Coordinates of C-alpha atoms in Angstrom, one line a residue:
Chain A
X47 CA 18.0 18.3 -9.6
X48 CA 16.2 17.1 -7.0
X49 CA 15.2 20.1 -5.0
X50 CA 12.3 19.5 -2.6
X51 CA 10.7 21.6 -0.1
X52 CA 7.5 21.3 2.1
X53 CA 5.8 23.3 4.9
X54 CA 3.3 20.6 5.8
X55 CA 0.7 20.2 8.6
X56 CA -1.6 17.3 9.5
X57 CA -3.6 16.4 12.3
X58 CA -4.7 12.7 12.9
X59 CA -6.6 12.5 16.5
X60 CA -3.5 12.8 19.0
X61 CA -0.9 13.1 16.2
X62 CA 0.5 16.2 14.8
X63 CA 2.5 16.5 11.9
X64 CA 4.3 20.1 11.5
X65 CA 7.3 19.4 9.1
X66 CA 9.1 22.1 7.2
X67 CA 12.1 21.2 4.9
X68 CA 14.0 22.8 2.2
X69 CA 17.2 21.0 0.5
X70 CA 18.6 18.8 -2.1
X71 CA 17.5 15.0 -1.8
X72 CA 20.0 13.7 -4.7
X73 CA 21.0 10.3 -4.1
X74 CA 19.4 8.2 -1.2
X75 CA 17.7 10.3 1.5
X76 CA 16.9 8.6 4.6
X77 CA 13.7 9.5 6.4
X78 CA 14.5 8.3 9.8
X79 CA 12.9 8.6 13.1
X80 CA 11.5 6.0 15.9
X81 CA 8.0 4.6 15.5
X82 CA 5.1 7.0 15.3
X83 CA 7.2 10.0 14.5
X84 CA 5.4 10.4 11.5
X85 CA 7.6 9.1 8.8
X86 CA 5.3 7.4 6.9
X87 CA 2.5 10.0 7.3
X88 CA 5.2 12.5 6.1
X89 CA 6.0 10.3 3.1
X90 CA 2.2 9.9 1.8
X91 CA 1.5 13.6 2.2
X92 CA 4.5 14.1 -0.2
X93 CA 2.7 11.6 -2.6
X94 CA -0.4 13.0 -2.0
X95 CA -2.1 10.0 -0.6
X96 CA -2.6 11.7 2.6
X97 CA -4.2 15.4 2.7
X98 CA -2.2 18.0 4.3
X99 CA -2.2 21.8 4.7
X100 CA 0.7 23.5 3.1
X101 CA 3.2 23.8 0.3
X102 CA 5.0 21.2 -1.4
X103 CA 7.5 21.7 -4.3
X104 CA 9.9 19.5 -6.2
X105 CA 12.3 20.6 -8.8
X106 CA 10.3 23.9 -9.2
X107 CA 6.8 22.1 -9.8
X108 CA 4.2 23.2 -7.4
X109 CA 2.5 20.0 -6.0
X110 CA 0.1 21.7 -3.6
X111 CA -0.2 24.7 -1.4
X112 CA 0.1 28.5 -2.0
X113 CA -3.6 28.6 -2.6
X114 CA -3.5 25.9 -5.5
X115 CA -5.7 23.0 -5.5
X116 CA -3.4 20.0 -4.5
X117 CA -2.5 17.8 -7.3
X118 CA -4.0 14.6 -6.8
X119 CA -1.3 11.0 -6.2
X120 CA -1.9 10.1 -9.9
X121 CA -0.8 13.1 -11.0
X122 CA 2.5 13.8 -9.2
X123 CA 5.5 12.5 -10.5
X124 CA 6.6 10.1 -7.7
X125 CA 7.0 6.6 -7.6
X126 CA 5.7 4.7 -4.4
X127 CA 6.9 1.4 -3.0
X128 CA 4.6 0.4 -0.1
X129 CA 5.6 -1.5 3.1
X130 CA 3.6 -4.7 2.1
X131 CA 4.4 -4.2 -1.9
X132 CA 0.9 -3.7 -2.5
X133 CA 1.0 -5.9 -6.0
X134 CA -2.3 -6.3 -7.7
X135 CA -3.3 -10.1 -6.8
X136 CA -5.3 -10.4 -10.1
X137 CA -2.2 -9.9 -12.1
X138 CA 0.9 -11.9 -12.7
X139 CA 4.5 -10.2 -11.9
X140 CA 4.6 -9.2 -15.6
X141 CA 0.8 -7.9 -15.7
X142 CA 2.1 -5.9 -12.5
X143 CA 5.0 -4.2 -14.5
X144 CA 2.8 -3.8 -17.5
X145 CA 0.2 -1.8 -15.6
X146 CA 3.1 0.6 -14.5
X147 CA 4.5 0.9 -18.1
X148 CA 1.4 1.4 -19.9
X149 CA 0.9 4.3 -18.0
X150 CA 4.4 5.7 -17.4
X151 CA 5.2 9.4 -17.5
X152 CA 6.3 10.8 -21.1
X153 CA 9.4 11.5 -20.4
X154 CA 12.8 9.5 -20.5
X155 CA 13.4 6.3 -18.6
X156 CA 13.8 2.5 -18.2
X157 CA 11.5 0.3 -20.1
X158 CA 10.6 -3.1 -18.8
X159 CA 13.5 -5.1 -20.4
X160 CA 16.0 -2.7 -18.4
X161 CA 14.4 -3.0 -14.9
X162 CA 13.7 -6.8 -15.3
X163 CA 17.5 -7.0 -16.0
X164 CA 18.7 -4.6 -13.4
X165 CA 16.5 -6.0 -10.8
X166 CA 16.7 -9.9 -11.9
X167 CA 13.2 -10.4 -12.3
X168 CA 13.3 -12.6 -15.4
X169 CA 12.4 -16.0 -13.7
X170 CA 9.7 -14.2 -11.7
X171 CA 7.6 -12.9 -14.6
X172 CA 5.1 -15.5 -15.2
X173 CA 4.4 -16.2 -11.7
X174 CA 1.4 -15.3 -9.5
X175 CA 2.1 -12.6 -7.1
X176 CA 0.4 -14.7 -4.1
X177 CA 3.3 -17.3 -4.2
X178 CA 6.3 -14.9 -3.9
X179 CA 8.6 -14.4 -1.1
X180 CA 8.8 -11.3 0.7
X181 CA 12.0 -10.0 -1.0
X182 CA 10.8 -10.9 -4.3
X183 CA 7.6 -9.0 -3.7
X184 CA 9.6 -5.8 -2.8
X185 CA 11.7 -6.3 -5.8
X186 CA 8.9 -6.5 -8.5
X187 CA 7.1 -3.7 -6.0
X188 CA 10.4 -1.3 -6.8
X189 CA 10.5 -2.5 -10.5
X190 CA 6.6 -1.5 -10.8
X191 CA 7.2 2.1 -9.2
X192 CA 10.7 2.6 -11.7
X193 CA 8.2 2.0 -14.7
X194 CA 6.1 5.0 -14.2
X195 CA 9.4 7.0 -14.7
X196 CA 9.1 8.9 -11.5
X197 CA 11.0 12.1 -11.1
X198 CA 11.2 11.2 -7.2
X199 CA 10.7 7.7 -5.6
X200 CA 9.0 7.4 -2.3
X201 CA 9.7 4.3 -0.3
X202 CA 7.9 3.3 3.0
X203 CA 10.0 0.8 5.1
X204 CA 9.9 -1.4 2.0
X205 CA 12.1 -3.9 3.8
X206 CA 10.8 -4.0 7.6
X207 CA 9.3 -7.5 7.0
X208 CA 12.5 -9.1 5.6
X209 CA 15.0 -10.8 7.8
X210 CA 18.6 -9.8 7.6
X211 CA 19.9 -11.9 4.6
X212 CA 17.0 -10.8 2.6
X213 CA 17.5 -7.2 3.4
X214 CA 21.3 -7.5 2.7
X215 CA 20.2 -8.6 -1.0
X216 CA 18.0 -5.8 -1.9
X217 CA 19.7 -3.0 0.1
X218 CA 22.3 -2.3 -2.9
X219 CA 19.8 -2.4 -5.2
X220 CA 17.9 0.4 -3.7
X221 CA 21.1 2.3 -3.2
X222 CA 21.7 2.2 -7.1
X223 CA 18.5 3.3 -8.1
X224 CA 19.5 7.0 -8.3
X225 CA 22.7 6.3 -10.3
X226 CA 21.3 3.7 -12.5
X227 CA 18.2 5.2 -13.2
X228 CA 18.6 9.1 -12.5
X229 CA 16.2 9.1 -9.5
X230 CA 16.7 10.4 -6.2
X231 CA 15.0 8.3 -3.3
X232 CA 13.2 9.3 -0.3
X233 CA 13.4 6.2 1.9
X234 CA 11.7 5.9 5.2
X235 CA 13.1 3.5 7.9
X236 CA 13.7 3.2 11.6
X237 CA 16.4 0.8 11.2
X238 CA 19.9 2.2 11.7
X239 CA 21.4 -0.3 9.9
X240 CA 19.6 0.5 6.8
X241 CA 20.0 4.1 7.0
X242 CA 24.0 3.9 7.2
X243 CA 24.1 1.3 4.4
X244 CA 22.3 3.1 1.7
X245 CA 21.8 6.7 2.6
X246 CA 23.9 9.7 1.3
X247 CA 21.4 12.1 3.4
X248 CA 19.4 12.0 6.3
X249 CA 16.4 13.9 7.8
X250 CA 15.5 12.8 11.2
X251 CA 11.9 13.1 12.3
X252 CA 10.7 13.1 15.8
X253 CA 7.4 13.7 17.1
X254 CA 5.9 14.7 13.9
X255 CA 8.9 17.4 13.6
X256 CA 12.2 17.7 11.4
X257 CA 14.7 17.1 14.0
X258 CA 17.5 17.7 11.7
X259 CA 19.0 17.0 8.5
X260 CA 22.2 16.9 6.4
X261 CA 24.7 14.8 4.7
X262 CA 25.0 11.1 6.3
X263 CA 28.5 11.4 7.8
X264 CA 27.6 14.5 9.7
X265 CA 24.3 13.3 11.0
X266 CA 25.3 9.8 12.0
X267 CA 27.7 10.8 14.8
X268 CA 24.7 13.0 16.3
X269 CA 22.0 10.3 15.7
X270 CA 21.5 10.0 19.5
X271 CA 21.3 13.9 20.6
X272 CA 17.8 14.2 19.9
X273 CA 17.6 12.9 16.4
X274 CA 15.4 9.8 17.1
X275 CA 18.1 7.2 17.6
X276 CA 18.8 5.4 21.0
X277 CA 22.3 5.9 22.6
X278 CA 22.6 1.8 22.0
X279 CA 22.5 2.6 18.4
X280 CA 24.9 5.7 18.3
X281 CA 28.3 5.6 16.5
X282 CA 30.5 7.1 13.8
X283 CA 31.3 6.7 10.3
X284 CA 34.9 6.1 9.2
X285 CA 36.2 6.8 6.0
X286 CA 39.2 4.7 5.1
X287 CA 41.1 3.4 1.6
X288 CA 41.0 -0.1 0.5
X289 CA 44.9 -1.4 0.4
X290 CA 44.5 -4.9 -0.5
X291 CA 43.1 -8.4 0.1
X292 CA 44.9 -11.2 1.7
X293 CA 43.3 -14.2 -0.5
X294 CA 44.4 -16.9 2.0
X295 CA 42.6 -15.4 5.1
X296 CA 39.7 -13.8 3.0
X297 CA 40.4 -10.6 4.5
X298 CA 40.4 -7.0 3.2
X299 CA 42.9 -4.4 4.5
X300 CA 42.3 -0.7 4.7
X301 CA 44.1 2.2 5.7
X302 CA 42.6 4.8 8.0
X303 CA 44.8 7.8 8.4
X304 CA 48.1 5.7 8.5
X305 CA 46.7 3.2 10.7
X306 CA 45.6 -0.6 9.1
X307 CA 42.0 -1.9 9.6
X308 CA 41.2 -5.6 8.4
X309 CA 37.8 -6.8 7.9
X310 CA 36.4 -9.8 6.3
X311 CA 36.8 -10.0 2.4
X312 CA 34.7 -7.6 0.5
X313 CA 34.6 -7.1 -3.1
X314 CA 36.3 -3.7 -3.2
X315 CA 39.1 -2.9 -5.3
X316 CA 42.2 -1.7 -3.8
X317 CA 42.2 2.2 -3.8
X318 CA 38.5 2.7 -3.2
X319 CA 37.4 4.7 -0.3
X320 CA 34.8 3.3 1.7
X321 CA 32.6 4.0 4.7
X322 CA 32.6 1.9 7.8
X323 CA 30.2 2.3 10.5
X324 CA 31.3 1.5 14.2
X325 CA 28.7 1.6 17.0
X326 CA 29.9 3.1 20.4
X327 CA 29.4 0.0 22.2
X328 CA 31.5 -1.9 19.9
X329 CA 34.2 0.2 21.0
X330 CA 36.6 -0.7 24.2
X331 CA 39.3 1.5 25.1
X332 CA 42.7 0.2 26.7
X333 CA 45.4 2.4 28.4
X334 CA 48.4 0.3 27.2
X335 CA 48.4 -1.6 24.0
X336 CA 46.6 -4.7 24.4
X337 CA 48.3 -8.6 23.8
X338 CA 47.0 -11.6 23.4
X339 CA 43.6 -10.5 22.3
X340 CA 41.6 -11.9 19.4
X341 CA 40.3 -8.4 18.1
X342 CA 42.7 -7.4 15.4
X343 CA 41.5 -3.5 14.7
X344 CA 43.5 -1.6 17.4
X345 CA 43.7 2.1 16.8
X346 CA 45.7 4.7 18.6
X347 CA 43.1 7.3 19.9
X348 CA 43.1 10.5 21.9
X349 CA 40.4 11.3 24.3
X350 CA 38.6 14.7 23.5
X351 CA 35.9 14.5 26.2
X352 CA 33.8 12.3 28.5
X353 CA 29.8 12.5 29.2
X354 CA 29.2 10.4 32.1
X355 CA 25.3 9.8 32.2
X356 CA 24.9 10.2 36.1
X357 CA 21.6 8.0 36.5
X358 CA 22.9 5.3 34.7
X359 CA 26.2 3.0 34.4
X360 CA 27.3 4.4 31.4
X361 CA 29.7 7.1 29.8
X362 CA 30.1 8.2 26.4
X363 CA 33.8 8.8 25.8
X364 CA 34.4 10.8 22.5
X365 CA 37.8 10.1 20.9
X366 CA 39.8 11.0 17.8
X367 CA 41.5 9.1 15.5
X368 CA 43.9 11.4 13.4
X369 CA 41.0 13.8 12.1
X370 CA 38.3 11.4 12.5
X371 CA 35.8 10.9 15.5
X372 CA 35.6 7.6 17.2
X373 CA 33.0 7.0 20.2
X374 CA 33.1 4.4 23.0
X375 CA 30.4 3.7 25.3
X376 CA 32.0 2.5 28.4
X377 CA 30.8 1.9 32.0
X378 CA 31.6 5.1 34.6
X379 CA 33.1 2.8 36.7
X380 CA 35.9 1.9 33.8
X381 CA 36.3 5.4 33.1
X382 CA 37.3 6.0 36.7
X383 CA 39.5 2.9 37.2
X384 CA 41.5 3.5 34.0
X385 CA 41.9 7.4 35.0
X386 CA 40.6 8.1 31.5
X387 CA 40.6 12.1 31.3
X388 CA 40.5 14.6 28.1
X389 CA 43.7 14.9 26.0
X390 CA 45.1 11.4 27.2
X391 CA 46.5 8.9 24.5
X392 CA 44.6 5.3 24.6
X393 CA 44.0 2.4 22.5
X394 CA 40.5 1.8 21.0
X395 CA 39.7 -1.8 20.3
X396 CA 37.3 -2.1 17.7
X397 CA 34.9 -5.4 18.4
X398 CA 32.6 -4.9 15.2
X399 CA 33.0 -2.7 12.1
X400 CA 30.1 -3.0 9.6
X401 CA 31.2 -2.1 5.7
X402 CA 29.1 0.4 4.0
X403 CA 29.9 -0.9 0.7
X404 CA 29.1 2.1 -1.0
X405 CA 32.1 3.8 -2.7
X406 CA 32.4 7.3 -1.7
Chain S
X119 CA -42.9 -22.1 -21.9
X120 CA -44.2 -18.4 -22.4
X121 CA -43.8 -17.6 -18.5
X122 CA -40.4 -19.4 -18.2
X123 CA -39.1 -17.0 -21.1
X124 CA -40.8 -14.0 -19.9
X125 CA -39.2 -14.7 -16.4
X126 CA -35.5 -15.0 -17.4
X127 CA -36.2 -12.1 -19.6
X128 CA -37.5 -9.9 -16.8
X129 CA -34.4 -11.5 -14.5
X130 CA -31.8 -10.7 -17.2
X131 CA -33.0 -7.2 -17.8
X132 CA -33.3 -6.6 -13.9
X133 CA -29.9 -7.7 -13.2
X134 CA -28.3 -5.8 -15.9
X135 CA -30.2 -2.4 -14.8
X136 CA -29.2 -3.2 -11.4
X137 CA -25.4 -3.8 -12.4
X138 CA -25.4 -0.3 -13.9
X139 CA -27.4 1.4 -11.1
X140 CA -26.2 -0.4 -8.1
X141 CA -22.4 -0.3 -8.9
X142 CA -22.0 3.4 -8.6
X143 CA -24.1 3.3 -5.4
X144 CA -22.5 0.4 -3.9
X145 CA -19.1 2.0 -4.6
X146 CA -20.1 5.4 -2.9
X147 CA -21.7 3.5 0.1
X148 CA -18.1 2.0 0.5
X149 CA -16.2 5.2 0.1
X150 CA -18.2 8.0 1.6
X151 CA -18.0 9.6 5.3
X152 CA -21.2 11.1 4.7
X153 CA -23.8 11.6 7.4
X154 CA -26.6 10.6 5.3
X155 CA -24.9 7.1 4.6
X156 CA -26.8 5.2 7.2
X157 CA -30.1 6.7 5.9
X158 CA -29.2 5.6 2.1
X159 CA -27.6 2.0 3.6
X160 CA -31.4 1.7 5.5
X161 CA -33.3 2.7 2.5
X162 CA -31.6 0.2 0.2
X163 CA -31.9 -2.9 2.5
X164 CA -35.8 -1.9 3.1
X165 CA -36.9 -4.4 0.6
X166 CA -35.2 -7.3 2.6
X167 CA -37.6 -6.7 5.4
X168 CA -40.9 -5.1 4.1
X169 CA -43.6 -7.7 2.6
X170 CA -43.6 -7.6 -1.2
X171 CA -47.4 -6.4 -1.0
X172 CA -46.2 -3.3 0.7
X173 CA -43.9 -2.3 -1.9
X174 CA -45.9 -3.6 -4.6
X175 CA -49.1 -1.5 -3.2
X176 CA -47.3 1.7 -3.3
X177 CA -45.8 1.1 -6.5
X178 CA -49.0 0.5 -7.8
X179 CA -50.1 3.8 -6.7
X180 CA -47.2 5.4 -8.2
X181 CA -47.3 3.8 -11.3
X182 CA -51.1 4.6 -12.1
X183 CA -51.9 6.9 -14.7
X184 CA -53.3 9.3 -12.5
X185 CA -50.0 9.7 -10.3
X186 CA -47.3 12.2 -11.8
X187 CA -44.8 9.2 -12.3
X188 CA -47.3 7.1 -14.3
X189 CA -48.9 10.0 -16.3
X190 CA -45.5 11.3 -17.3
X191 CA -44.5 7.8 -18.5
X192 CA -47.7 7.6 -20.7
X193 CA -47.0 10.8 -22.4
X194 CA -43.7 9.7 -23.0
X195 CA -43.8 6.6 -24.2
X196 CA -47.5 6.1 -24.9
X197 CA -47.4 3.0 -22.7
X198 CA -48.7 2.3 -19.2
X199 CA -46.4 1.6 -16.2
X200 CA -48.5 -0.8 -14.2
X201 CA -49.2 -4.2 -15.6
X202 CA -46.4 -3.8 -18.2
X203 CA -43.1 -5.6 -18.7
X204 CA -41.5 -2.3 -18.0
X205 CA -43.2 -1.6 -15.0
X206 CA -42.3 -5.1 -13.4
X207 CA -38.4 -4.5 -14.3
X208 CA -38.9 -1.1 -12.5
X209 CA -40.7 -2.7 -9.5
X210 CA -37.9 -5.8 -9.6
X211 CA -35.1 -3.5 -9.6
X212 CA -36.3 -1.7 -6.3
X213 CA -37.2 -5.3 -4.7
X214 CA -33.7 -6.7 -5.4
X215 CA -31.8 -3.7 -5.1
X216 CA -30.2 -4.8 -1.6
X217 CA -29.1 -8.1 -3.5
X218 CA -26.8 -6.2 -5.7
X219 CA -26.0 -3.4 -3.6
X220 CA -24.8 -5.3 -0.4
X221 CA -22.5 -7.9 -1.9
X222 CA -21.0 -5.4 -3.8
X223 CA -20.5 -2.7 -1.2
X224 CA -19.1 -5.7 0.8
X225 CA -16.4 -6.5 -1.7
X226 CA -15.4 -2.9 -2.1
X227 CA -14.9 -2.5 1.3
X228 CA -12.9 -5.7 1.8
X229 CA -10.7 -4.2 -0.8
X230 CA -9.1 -2.0 1.6
X231 CA -7.1 1.3 0.7
X232 CA -3.9 -0.4 -0.6
X233 CA -4.7 -1.6 -4.1
X234 CA -6.2 2.0 -4.9
X235 CA -3.3 3.8 -3.4
X236 CA -0.8 1.7 -5.3
X237 CA -2.9 2.0 -8.8
X238 CA -2.9 5.9 -8.1
X239 CA 1.0 5.9 -7.5
X240 CA 1.1 4.2 -10.8
X241 CA -0.6 6.9 -12.5
X242 CA -3.9 5.5 -12.7
X243 CA -7.0 8.1 -12.7
X244 CA -9.9 7.1 -10.5
X245 CA -12.1 5.8 -13.6
X246 CA -8.9 4.0 -14.7
X247 CA -8.6 2.5 -11.1
X248 CA -12.2 1.3 -10.8
X249 CA -12.1 -0.7 -14.0
X250 CA -8.7 -2.1 -13.9
X251 CA -8.2 -2.8 -10.1
X252 CA -11.4 -2.4 -8.4
X253 CA -13.5 -4.5 -10.7
X254 CA -11.3 -7.4 -11.3
X255 CA -10.6 -7.4 -7.5
X256 CA -14.1 -7.5 -6.8
X257 CA -15.3 -10.4 -9.1
X258 CA -16.4 -12.7 -6.1
X259 CA -18.7 -9.7 -5.0
X260 CA -19.9 -9.4 -8.7
X261 CA -20.7 -12.9 -9.2
X262 CA -22.6 -13.1 -5.8
X263 CA -24.6 -9.8 -6.5
X264 CA -25.5 -11.0 -10.2
X265 CA -26.7 -14.2 -9.1
X266 CA -28.8 -13.3 -6.2
X267 CA -30.5 -10.7 -7.9
X268 CA -31.0 -12.8 -10.8
X269 CA -32.3 -15.7 -8.9
X270 CA -34.2 -13.3 -6.5
X271 CA -36.1 -11.6 -9.3
X272 CA -37.2 -15.4 -10.7
X273 CA -38.5 -15.9 -7.5
X274 CA -40.6 -12.8 -6.8
X275 CA -44.3 -13.1 -6.5
X276 CA -45.9 -10.6 -4.2
X277 CA -44.9 -7.4 -6.1
X278 CA -45.3 -8.9 -9.5
X279 CA -48.9 -9.9 -8.5
X280 CA -49.5 -6.1 -7.3
X281 CA -47.6 -4.3 -9.8
X282 CA -48.0 -6.5 -12.9
X283 CA -51.0 -8.6 -12.5
X284 CA -51.2 -12.0 -14.5
X285 CA -51.4 -10.9 -18.4
X286 CA -50.0 -13.8 -20.6
X287 CA -46.8 -13.0 -22.3
X288 CA -46.7 -9.2 -20.7
X289 CA -46.6 -10.0 -16.9
X290 CA -47.4 -13.3 -16.3
X291 CA -44.0 -14.8 -14.7
X292 CA -43.0 -18.4 -13.6
X293 CA -44.2 -18.0 -9.7
X294 CA -47.3 -16.5 -11.0
X295 CA -48.3 -19.3 -13.3
X296 CA -47.1 -21.9 -10.5
X297 CA -49.5 -19.9 -8.3
X298 CA -52.4 -19.9 -11.0
X299 CA -51.7 -23.9 -11.9
X300 CA -52.2 -24.6 -8.1
X301 CA -55.2 -22.4 -7.8
X302 CA -56.9 -24.2 -10.8
X303 CA -55.8 -27.5 -9.5
X304 CA -53.1 -28.5 -12.5
X305 CA -50.8 -30.2 -10.2
X306 CA -48.6 -31.9 -12.8
X307 CA -47.9 -28.2 -14.5
X308 CA -47.4 -26.7 -11.3
X309 CA -45.1 -29.8 -10.3
X310 CA -43.0 -29.2 -13.7
X311 CA -42.5 -25.3 -13.1
X312 CA -41.8 -25.8 -9.4
X313 CA -39.2 -28.7 -9.7
X314 CA -37.6 -26.7 -12.6
X315 CA -37.1 -23.8 -10.4
X316 CA -36.1 -25.7 -7.6
X317 CA -33.1 -27.5 -9.7
X318 CA -32.2 -24.5 -11.4
X319 CA -31.7 -22.6 -7.9
X320 CA -29.5 -25.1 -6.6
X321 CA -27.4 -25.5 -9.8
X322 CA -26.7 -21.6 -9.7
X323 CA -25.9 -21.4 -6.0
X324 CA -23.6 -24.4 -6.4
X325 CA -21.7 -22.6 -9.2
X326 CA -21.5 -19.3 -7.1
X327 CA -19.8 -21.3 -4.4
X328 CA -17.5 -23.4 -6.6
X329 CA -16.5 -20.1 -8.6
X330 CA -16.1 -18.3 -5.4
X331 CA -13.1 -19.9 -4.5
X332 CA -11.4 -19.2 -7.7
X333 CA -10.8 -15.4 -7.6
X334 CA -8.1 -13.2 -6.6
X335 CA -8.9 -10.8 -3.6
X336 CA -6.9 -7.6 -2.7
X337 CA -3.5 -6.6 -2.9
X338 CA -0.4 -8.6 -1.8

């Protein structure tokens, strides 16, 4: 399930999309890239909302191309969540959901009651859509799209207008969609924090072309290697095991290949494997174990290689903690003063770690 | 009250016909990128600037039993188009066309692509989309279009005079009746009809502006 392939060509003025992809999109696949890379256009072309040349196939069904008349948008088994939600202003929330439910595809899928329960929409049902907050709007839009019983869910930067708090409330709901409703999600975003929190796979788009694709863990480490992210956001994903919780200090303890990390308590059970994201700019390097430092997470690491940026102040230091990669963004001056060199044992101080709450 | 009743009938039938004809025309104009679009738009707007007598003159010629259209009509229905109620309806439809098409076209264009794309993504086909999304979201436009077409038809004079003449019960509408009352110095009668028309027009427009504030627009 969830085999997607396309080879699309589209031109709009100066912008040219030439994107080919073939692979699985089970779980959540992030379609990631900088603004203007063509992410939304590509997503809209897959949905049939934008006319593009070339074939699109999903799970063996040909949606367009190969000399066949393109399937119009309303006949493709996709759900689409728009950036601005695009709820119908002449219907209340319940009416918007009913609109979709009445036109649901003839296949197994959730009914209104299930979706309303899953997305906690019951109190919103009689409300007019004009009075909803941005977060509520997108929850209704997601519910509405799910009710058409799509085979593939397409989401076009649905959280771009929301603040961090509201984003954090909705992201887990989106991450759950594939498991809960059996629908793979293709999720367009330019926000790396959204990608690391919900995506299982990543397709990177740059200048209208696919720059790379693959499972999340492999992709994050090379996000800056021409894949559309900036060095500022580059980092790694670490796998760790939860060992316990300190109820007094409200901390969760984690084991990372024999070394201990602590983080603010998260609702994860002991024994669970989690993904942690550490940005290169949040890692400091010390040649002796630092003392009298507020940072709690200090790991022993080995320097693998150093990449100085000659025209700028910075150097990227690639480290290894047991079998896992770690990166630090230091100044070139610091690298020289500490005499850092490949092979040297150092202490990596992690200033900030963000939890990816999804259990692997 | 003959002329009042006839006028209301004429306006109602004209509005209904225009609703059916104007909707697809306005929709096409709002969506098309065809090169002939400005030509069609100009033709549609023509009755706004043309003296009604000019329109009426050409229609009179077109409707005459000697002309192909007039002759065809007589062979099909047995009745003549000129100086008949049907002829008046046809003429009124042409004369009031921009008052139906322009508000509708503006309403359809103001909708934007979002609600239509949302409906398409919810598996609604083109006809389904039109009646379940476009129409309910364009109610303001429809209200304006219907009221303007109706009121404009009630007030028309020149075209009616040219095409319909002044046959009681058949083509003698309100504006003609007022004109005749004035011509024959029956000012009381003229006052009654004129004041009635004035009050009616004001009430209708007031209604439009009040209702206009209540309709939803677009997608959110």
